[in-house]
Amino acid sequence: MQAMEPDEKYLYKYKGFYFQPDLTPVECLDTLEDFEIRDSDVFLFTYPKSGTVWTENILSLIYHEGHRDGTENLNLLDRFLSLEFNIRKMDYASCPSPRLFASHLPYYLVPKGLRNKSAKVVYVVRNPKDVLVSNYHFSKTAVTLEEVEDFGIFMERFLAGKVLASLWLDHVEGWFSHRDDFNILFLTYEEMKKDLRSSVLKLCNFLGKRLTEKEVDAVVEQATFNKMKADPRANFEFLPPDIIDHSKGHFLRKGTIGDWKNTMTVAQNERFDSVFKERMEKLPIKFCWDINDEL
Ligand code: PPS
């Protein structure tokens, strides 16, 4: 099955990478290369549906005591700045340090100041079958994305990179093969899911943040799936209806490893492997495909 070109109403290409015209205008992208970086900045990069909001929440809990102890009532959009989705037209240059940024950009489109390695970069990767299925469900609720009813058609687009953020393989390979250009920590969604405490400690260590045992416990507790789902500051239910149609599903949907098995048929799984397996085997990551598998 040949994947169709995406509808220009929903996606357009900028320097070989797919963006959403409604959320990321070309003028915004043109300014990013020279965007001024501070040493204290922290950047989170992901391919969409890899655990971005989860990691945003963890970083925010690590950095903002008021978030951790519940004395501040700010939602994640107020704590995290998005490089390419500046929907609230904020002036990032006037935001206080430390600034926390999230982005789906490929390594080659990021601000060039990140390459002097002063600012910290976290990259989270998730197994691509769960990414695909999460994306498929998200495209039904996200008003700014084209809804593709048929999963088989959606999968062909994903395998051909004709989706938001283009080809998963290119994104992940690009960041891994250029890791020496950045001050970067790689984490997997699966290690976060299997051992959240160790992942939080890894982040604290990389970021040079010393939290007490009790504070780490508070971060871990508030970053679990059920806690985030019930927390209006973290669950993205506050996103406006012109971005997410909440009647069609929740942003925090299943939050597990291996949900792809509930959507993909055996034939679709084989087709997926035939396209992705060879390049995936060369990646320096051990993938985990089921919640019961060892890491
Ligand atoms: S986006 O739109 O790119 O920002 O999406 P992203 O945040 O990267 O990914 C959304 C998926 O992450 C899951 N999620 C979690 N899983 C486990 N624990 C916690 N706390 C958590 N928070 C978010 C979310 O449920 C989406 O995955 P699926 O498989 O669709 O449930």
Tab-separated table of N, CA and C in Angstrom, residues 202-289:
chain	number	residue	atom	x	y	z
A	202	LYS	N	18.086	9.557	37.856
A	202	LYS	CA	18.985	9.773	36.706
A	202	LYS	C	18.871	11.225	36.226
A	203	LEU	N	17.612	11.697	36.163
A	203	LEU	CA	17.389	13.080	35.719
A	203	LEU	C	18.002	14.069	36.717
A	204	CYS	N	17.751	13.849	37.999
A	204	CYS	CA	18.290	14.762	39.026
A	204	CYS	C	19.806	14.814	38.930
A	205	ASN	N	20.416	13.670	38.757
A	205	ASN	CA	21.864	13.573	38.680
A	205	ASN	C	22.396	14.357	37.476
A	206	PHE	N	21.755	14.143	36.332
A	206	PHE	CA	22.181	14.834	35.106
A	206	PHE	C	21.999	16.345	35.234
A	207	LEU	N	20.911	16.747	35.884
A	207	LEU	CA	20.596	18.179	35.977
A	207	LEU	C	21.311	18.854	37.153
A	208	GLY	N	22.001	18.051	37.965
A	208	GLY	CA	22.700	18.606	39.126
A	208	GLY	C	21.727	19.112	40.182
A	209	LYS	N	20.557	18.472	40.296
A	209	LYS	CA	19.560	18.876	41.293
A	209	LYS	C	19.598	17.885	42.459
A	210	ARG	N	19.855	18.425	43.650
A	210	ARG	CA	19.904	17.550	44.827
A	210	ARG	C	18.565	17.593	45.551
A	211	LEU	N	17.807	16.520	45.475
A	211	LEU	CA	16.515	16.442	46.170
A	211	LEU	C	16.660	15.467	47.339
A	212	THR	N	15.933	15.725	48.409
A	212	THR	CA	15.954	14.770	49.534
A	212	THR	C	15.165	13.532	49.109
A	213	GLU	N	15.327	12.466	49.870
A	213	GLU	CA	14.582	11.219	49.601
A	213	GLU	C	13.078	11.508	49.536
A	214	LYS	N	12.646	12.347	50.497
A	214	LYS	CA	11.218	12.661	50.594
A	214	LYS	C	10.736	13.421	49.343
A	215	GLU	N	11.594	14.336	48.882
A	215	GLU	CA	11.231	15.102	47.682
A	215	GLU	C	11.189	14.185	46.449
A	216	VAL	N	12.144	13.272	46.363
A	216	VAL	CA	12.127	12.322	45.233
A	216	VAL	C	10.841	11.490	45.300
A	217	ASP	N	10.482	11.056	46.503
A	217	ASP	CA	9.238	10.281	46.657
A	217	ASP	C	8.034	11.087	46.148
A	218	ALA	N	8.028	12.381	46.459
A	218	ALA	CA	6.890	13.222	46.044
A	218	ALA	C	6.852	13.348	44.519
A	219	VAL	N	8.024	13.490	43.883
A	219	VAL	CA	8.072	13.582	42.415
A	219	VAL	C	7.533	12.287	41.809
A	220	VAL	N	8.039	11.157	42.312
A	220	VAL	CA	7.644	9.855	41.761
A	220	VAL	C	6.134	9.659	41.918
A	221	GLU	N	5.633	9.970	43.086
A	221	GLU	CA	4.207	9.747	43.328
A	221	GLU	C	3.340	10.583	42.379
A	222	GLN	N	3.730	11.835	42.196
A	222	GLN	CA	2.910	12.715	41.356
A	222	GLN	C	3.097	12.486	39.862
A	223	ALA	N	4.106	11.702	39.506
A	223	ALA	CA	4.353	11.464	38.074
A	223	ALA	C	3.813	10.120	37.606
A	224	THR	N	3.154	9.387	38.502
A	224	THR	CA	2.570	8.121	38.037
A	224	THR	C	1.383	8.427	37.123
A	225	PHE	N	1.036	7.473	36.293
A	225	PHE	CA	-0.030	7.678	35.308
A	225	PHE	C	-1.350	8.088	35.983
A	226	ASN	N	-1.735	7.339	37.014
A	226	ASN	CA	-3.031	7.617	37.645
A	226	ASN	C	-3.062	8.984	38.319
A	227	LYS	N	-1.946	9.348	38.944
A	227	LYS	CA	-1.894	10.660	39.596
A	227	LYS	C	-1.972	11.777	38.562
A	228	MET	N	-1.232	11.605	37.463
A	228	MET	CA	-1.261	12.650	36.431
A	228	MET	C	-2.637	12.748	35.775
A	229	LYS	N	-3.243	11.605	35.570
A	229	LYS	CA	-4.565	11.606	34.923
A	229	LYS	C	-5.593	12.377	35.753
A	230	ALA	N	-5.405	12.298	37.084
A	230	ALA	CA	-6.375	12.948	37.978
A	230	ALA	C	-5.984	14.387	38.321
A	231	ASP	N	-4.800	14.823	37.860
A	231	ASP	CA	-4.299	16.143	38.252
A	231	ASP	C	-4.531	17.164	37.130
A	232	PRO	N	-5.455	18.111	37.341
A	232	PRO	CA	-5.755	19.084	36.281
A	232	PRO	C	-4.537	19.914	35.867
A	233	ARG	N	-3.520	20.003	36.712
A	233	ARG	CA	-2.331	20.771	36.332
A	233	ARG	C	-1.450	19.980	35.369
A	234	ALA	N	-1.694	18.647	35.283
A	234	ALA	CA	-0.804	17.790	34.499
A	234	ALA	C	-1.498	17.035	33.374
A	235	ASN	N	-2.830	16.942	33.382
A	235	ASN	CA	-3.481	15.987	32.476
A	235	ASN	C	-3.913	16.559	31.123
A	236	PHE	N	-3.608	17.805	30.869
A	236	PHE	CA	-3.905	18.445	29.582
A	236	PHE	C	-5.399	18.556	29.254
A	237	GLU	N	-6.245	18.314	30.263
A	237	GLU	CA	-7.680	18.500	30.034
A	237	GLU	C	-7.977	19.990	29.879
A	238	PHE	N	-7.009	20.823	30.263
A	238	PHE	CA	-7.226	22.271	30.188
A	238	PHE	C	-6.955	22.817	28.781
A	239	LEU	N	-6.482	21.953	27.867
A	239	LEU	CA	-6.232	22.477	26.514
A	239	LEU	C	-7.556	22.866	25.861
A	240	PRO	N	-7.592	23.986	25.135
A	240	PRO	CA	-8.860	24.466	24.582
A	240	PRO	C	-9.430	23.535	23.498
A	241	PRO	N	-10.760	23.594	23.302
A	241	PRO	CA	-11.402	22.664	22.361
A	241	PRO	C	-10.971	22.859	20.902
A	242	ASP	N	-10.352	24.004	20.567
A	242	ASP	CA	-9.875	24.140	19.182
A	242	ASP	C	-8.525	23.420	18.995
A	243	ILE	N	-7.985	22.859	20.070
A	243	ILE	CA	-6.760	22.056	19.956
A	243	ILE	C	-7.068	20.570	20.217
A	244	ILE	N	-7.811	20.300	21.302
A	244	ILE	CA	-8.161	18.905	21.622
A	244	ILE	C	-9.679	18.784	21.801
A	245	ASP	N	-10.266	17.786	21.110
A	245	ASP	CA	-11.677	17.500	21.318
A	245	ASP	C	-11.773	16.443	22.429
A	246	HIS	N	-11.998	16.934	23.644
A	246	HIS	CA	-11.951	16.044	24.805
A	246	HIS	C	-13.066	14.990	24.800
A	247	SER	N	-14.096	15.225	23.983
A	247	SER	CA	-15.178	14.231	23.954
A	247	SER	C	-14.743	12.971	23.203
A	248	LYS	N	-13.638	13.066	22.439
A	248	LYS	CA	-13.218	11.902	21.637
A	248	LYS	C	-12.127	11.058	22.290
A	249	GLY	N	-11.658	11.463	23.445
A	249	GLY	CA	-10.628	10.660	24.109
A	249	GLY	C	-9.785	11.521	25.032
A	250	HIS	N	-8.931	10.841	25.806
A	250	HIS	CA	-8.096	11.555	26.767
A	250	HIS	C	-6.655	11.578	26.326
A	251	PHE	N	-5.963	12.662	26.674
A	251	PHE	CA	-4.542	12.773	26.344
A	251	PHE	C	-3.776	11.649	27.056
A	252	LEU	N	-4.039	11.478	28.338
A	252	LEU	CA	-3.446	10.350	29.059
A	252	LEU	C	-4.364	9.152	28.818
A	253	ARG	N	-4.005	8.324	27.883
A	253	ARG	CA	-4.917	7.299	27.368
A	253	ARG	C	-4.689	5.972	28.096
A	254	LYS	N	-3.640	5.229	27.721
A	254	LYS	CA	-3.346	3.940	28.381
A	254	LYS	C	-2.091	4.040	29.243
A	255	GLY	N	-1.073	4.719	28.725
A	255	GLY	CA	0.148	4.935	29.498
A	255	GLY	C	0.889	3.663	29.855
A	256	THR	N	1.018	2.743	28.901
A	256	THR	CA	1.699	1.496	29.221
A	256	THR	C	2.606	1.043	28.078
A	257	ILE	N	3.230	-0.122	28.274
A	257	ILE	CA	4.114	-0.688	27.241
A	257	ILE	C	3.392	-1.883	26.618
A	258	GLY	N	3.250	-1.887	25.310
A	258	GLY	CA	2.685	-3.056	24.636
A	258	GLY	C	1.234	-2.911	24.228
A	259	ASP	N	0.666	-1.722	24.381
A	259	ASP	CA	-0.731	-1.531	23.964
A	259	ASP	C	-0.887	-1.692	22.451
A	260	TRP	N	0.230	-1.605	21.706
A	260	TRP	CA	0.167	-1.776	20.245
A	260	TRP	C	-0.481	-3.118	19.873
A	261	LYS	N	-0.322	-4.112	20.761
A	261	LYS	CA	-0.866	-5.447	20.455
A	261	LYS	C	-2.393	-5.425	20.389
A	262	ASN	N	-3.008	-4.435	21.027
A	262	ASN	CA	-4.474	-4.343	20.992
A	262	ASN	C	-4.992	-3.690	19.720
A	263	THR	N	-4.104	-3.123	18.928
A	263	THR	CA	-4.548	-2.449	17.702
A	263	THR	C	-3.969	-3.100	16.439
A	264	MET	N	-2.701	-3.505	16.496
A	264	MET	CA	-2.056	-4.041	15.289
A	264	MET	C	-2.380	-5.522	15.092
A	265	THR	N	-2.682	-5.904	13.853
A	265	THR	CA	-2.891	-7.323	13.552
A	265	THR	C	-1.519	-7.983	13.380
A	266	VAL	N	-1.509	-9.308	13.325
A	266	VAL	CA	-0.253	-10.039	13.119
A	266	VAL	C	0.377	-9.603	11.791
A	267	ALA	N	-0.443	-9.470	10.771
A	267	ALA	CA	0.080	-9.076	9.447
A	267	ALA	C	0.648	-7.652	9.494
A	268	GLN	N	-0.034	-6.763	10.204
A	268	GLN	CA	0.461	-5.374	10.306
A	268	GLN	C	1.784	-5.331	11.077
A	269	ASN	N	1.884	-6.165	12.098
A	269	ASN	CA	3.121	-6.225	12.870
A	269	ASN	C	4.272	-6.715	11.975
A	270	GLU	N	4.004	-7.717	11.152
A	270	GLU	CA	5.050	-8.233	10.249
A	270	GLU	C	5.445	-7.169	9.228
A	271	ARG	N	4.450	-6.483	8.732
A	271	ARG	CA	4.714	-5.404	7.757
A	271	ARG	C	5.588	-4.315	8.424
A	272	PHE	N	5.237	-3.953	9.640
A	272	PHE	CA	5.991	-2.947	10.390
A	272	PHE	C	7.458	-3.386	10.507
A	273	ASP	N	7.664	-4.627	10.950
A	273	ASP	CA	9.031	-5.134	11.131
A	273	ASP	C	9.797	-5.146	9.805
A	274	SER	N	9.108	-5.489	8.734
A	274	SER	CA	9.815	-5.585	7.443
A	274	SER	C	10.350	-4.217	7.017
A	275	VAL	N	9.702	-3.133	7.448
A	275	VAL	CA	10.165	-1.792	7.068
A	275	VAL	C	11.172	-1.232	8.091
A	276	PHE	N	10.936	-1.485	9.380
A	276	PHE	CA	11.725	-0.801	10.421
A	276	PHE	C	12.884	-1.618	11.007
A	277	LYS	N	12.762	-2.945	10.953
A	277	LYS	CA	13.659	-3.776	11.773
A	277	LYS	C	15.142	-3.535	11.490
A	278	GLU	N	15.516	-3.535	10.225
A	278	GLU	CA	16.948	-3.471	9.897
A	278	GLU	C	17.603	-2.218	10.468
A	279	ARG	N	16.951	-1.076	10.272
A	279	ARG	CA	17.544	0.179	10.791
A	279	ARG	C	17.463	0.230	12.317
A	280	MET	N	16.398	-0.343	12.862
A	280	MET	CA	16.261	-0.317	14.336
A	280	MET	C	17.348	-1.132	15.021
A	281	GLU	N	17.750	-2.219	14.377
A	281	GLU	CA	18.774	-3.073	14.996
A	281	GLU	C	20.111	-2.357	15.135
A	282	LYS	N	20.296	-1.330	14.332
A	282	LYS	CA	21.571	-0.594	14.404
A	282	LYS	C	21.548	0.512	15.470
A	283	LEU	N	20.377	0.743	16.056
A	283	LEU	CA	20.289	1.803	17.082
A	283	LEU	C	20.858	1.299	18.410
A	284	PRO	N	21.535	2.173	19.177
A	284	PRO	CA	22.127	1.708	20.434
A	284	PRO	C	21.108	1.674	21.581
A	285	ILE	N	19.921	1.132	21.310
A	285	ILE	CA	18.867	1.094	22.332
A	285	ILE	C	18.322	-0.326	22.372
A	286	LYS	N	18.071	-0.810	23.590
A	286	LYS	CA	17.408	-2.110	23.693
A	286	LYS	C	15.917	-1.810	23.859
A	287	PHE	N	15.123	-2.220	22.894
A	287	PHE	CA	13.702	-1.884	22.963
A	287	PHE	C	12.932	-2.911	23.781
A	288	CYS	N	11.896	-2.423	24.412
A	288	CYS	CA	11.053	-3.273	25.252
A	288	CYS	C	9.646	-3.171	24.649
A	289	TRP	N	9.028	-4.314	24.353
A	289	TRP	CA	7.778	-4.307	23.586
A	289	TRP	C	6.554	-4.700	24.399
